[in-house]
C-alpha angles and dihedrals in degrees: 000000000000092000089055090050092052091050091048091050089053091050095245099125137023109280106203125105140168116249095219130163093246090115092040095105101139113093095186131203097276137290116309095018138117122225127193102227107169148322127281099215091223125040109268103240089148132015145162137186107249101181140327092295108034140058116191115219129193130187134179116266105280142135099285115166091230110093135207129176091354098307138076112290123233098184135053141175108226118209112219093200100051100022088227128124139223117214117232131199112227094170098209129068110268095190108152094349123164128226152166144163129281132217092253093057099261123127120223126214110191133197131334141167140309119272114284141197132201114335093020091282119150115261118246128207109277092009128115116299105184097153098049092215127154128218110285099187094098096031126120114183132185138187137183104217118237140185099217099066092246102109124097138174119276119211135224136156139244126213094239136040119255131186119172092012124170120230121194128179117241131211095260092054095259124112137233118223114207135193130309125146138269106248107006131238137164092288135001129265136188097261092048098039124117101194096177142101135211139170138245115246087037121257093186136282122358117269130215122251111205093202090067092052094055103041104064137177106018099043104109121123089017109213105246137176132176104231127213086248089067100250132104118252106211125186119183132160102332096327135088138183147167108243124200100208091189095059101021092237115150117204111194120222128196116284118268109260130236102005149018108259103186126086128321090026083049108190122189108257139182142156107243119238116296106221143165088249093061092037089244092294113167116233117176122206125207121187127180129347128132135292095220115142122229095263093049095065090070100032096098094250121167094252093193088069095053110102116230117238121257094197124119126195137176136202132186098204099185094056111015125035092195126102114227128202115239131189113307122240113256087240133017110265137190123187094020118158123219113206120188114230125205091248087065095251125120123238114211120202142153130030141090140270097225133044132001142275116288140065138230147155100265114132093243096060120112097240090320094317121126088203133065141182101048117218111231097174116095124209138204120221115200112192091193093064123093118266110278095035105059098103120066137170095180112141091359115129122208125251119243095216123085106230105196132150114355096022122143143185140186140181116256127214093256091056096254121121124243111217124186147140138052121163114155093175138092089239137006114305117174104155136055096009134110097232110025128196103277127221098162115115120210133192121207117209116210124214093273098050100103096034120107107275127223111250103205120191122214101033106162122231095216136039130204132206100257120334140114115345120240134221128236121191123220126188125227087253090054087056093047086243087286097119115187092009091061093039090058086059096043118109139173115219134181119209129192104198096202136206110300124214137130094009091306129107098202112211095011115148143141125220125188117214120220116247147173127189149214115222113207126215091249092059096257120117147199119226114213104209131192123227116241114294112272093261119092090196088076092062118000119224120275142074120336141150130252123209132181111210126197113193086342095306108123131216117232106284119255117212111236138180114236112212130352098325089244138094098249142102099297122239109256117207133184115284114273116264113211126208119243120272113266130197133170117275111277096023116134115220112208121226113271115212100170113052150020109066124204095250142034098197099137094234130144099224131110100281120189126227109239090195127198121273125221106265143156121260117279096042118125127238125189115204097147126137111244103148126100123243114290097196145006110037093101088068096055 
């Protein structure tokens, strides 16, 4: 699949497919429910969706029953069709590694821990070596996902050790690697800190990042997003900044209010949908965490008695340096996971009401866990709803599996959510403990899962930055025989699912493409769809998923390659110009209040939604993108 995407990106083969339900084989247990579908083989501390058939799972080195090459495995490839796994040999310890995708389709897994023996203790020369792992602190691994079971991780090295490092894709398809520490621990400290950043592929020696020198101790897995303005928004401990990674300039922002959001406070975080209606303005949401002050992380507190925060805040760092309060969670939550759904809502799962991430041997732990009172109830956050009504648990049924420290989740091509992991122990513990090492895999089925799905024809398998628009065909049945009414609620979205670990999906984002349409007399239609705005900062090159939604119900996602399929300065074309909407004479077009902005300029300003007025068929609407880039190209 990925090889075909790379060829399509290079223009070597036709790049249009039908998003049919041929791979839609899971019936599910009903909307709003979880179903246990299989076992992961290793506990899912990290995972990512590699293609339409495989999820790649990584654990720390520990005594998993699954074996590979004569020792316990700590990586598997999970088959979404059979719910079986293939063990994989990654050689070095991936404990608390970071990761993300690259512009050429590879996935990086960065850093880790020293080799360990039973109980998670470091190996010593001449001592027992049951797990046969090598030191992962300097490791950088990569894999090109496959469907034939033949792919494996390749191994390289960095110049400096990293544990709990952040990895974020960049607009040329490379990645920046930020921070971490040398030998792990519950929180960071000055002697263990690695306050530097580097790039993959390498751009030379590592460079210092002042923010990581001044935010100890809770500054591991710094929360980082490339913004449409071309800078990195970084939030860690209580601090935040915009970082120009090309010049090294750090621009401090006000402290985050109410709570620490980074590990081990571990808030749920996500960049909200980037759409034509908001002119592709980045707004980042933080929910939960802990209000512990820097000296409290090392004060010997009983963490299981520390309530998690229920506060939520947002910031739009390119355009507004102010933090804004958002709707509170119904209950305080640490280690919650936000997963973006194709209907542009956020699914929240996993986590606990008390404590923080982490584990230890203190007498107050709950079977090693620093957290207690797992939250089984999922939530939906809808950013389009008025303040005070954005969170809902209506028709959502609870999970039956406690997903505590080292739990993960990701969106799947069929729009369901893959949920796995939980292992708050130094080594595997499955019996006589409150929160055992988990191997059970769940799928959550959103409200739309069993509804008839659109089956668009002509979905491309690669997108460019600007360029000629493309057409997607929809049948009258796809539109529920509602013609213009359904078309006014039809959207094309691109989702990068990200690299999941420690309640973070690094790199996750959703981008809506601008579109118009032609409604045919027989009730079928053609969507005229813009390419991505001519600004790779909006969505960095690499693998992603395209969905067509009709009244919020998504088609089966099609894997696409964003950009050229190479790590390089991406070709930038003129913004797509869309034809006017067209409907048969006498057709009434209802007012649209939710989509189709007046420009597709790829900026990061406060764009206004021009909307579509109620008219009679034959009238002309211009929604095309004709403006130049407002932000970002200087960083390319």
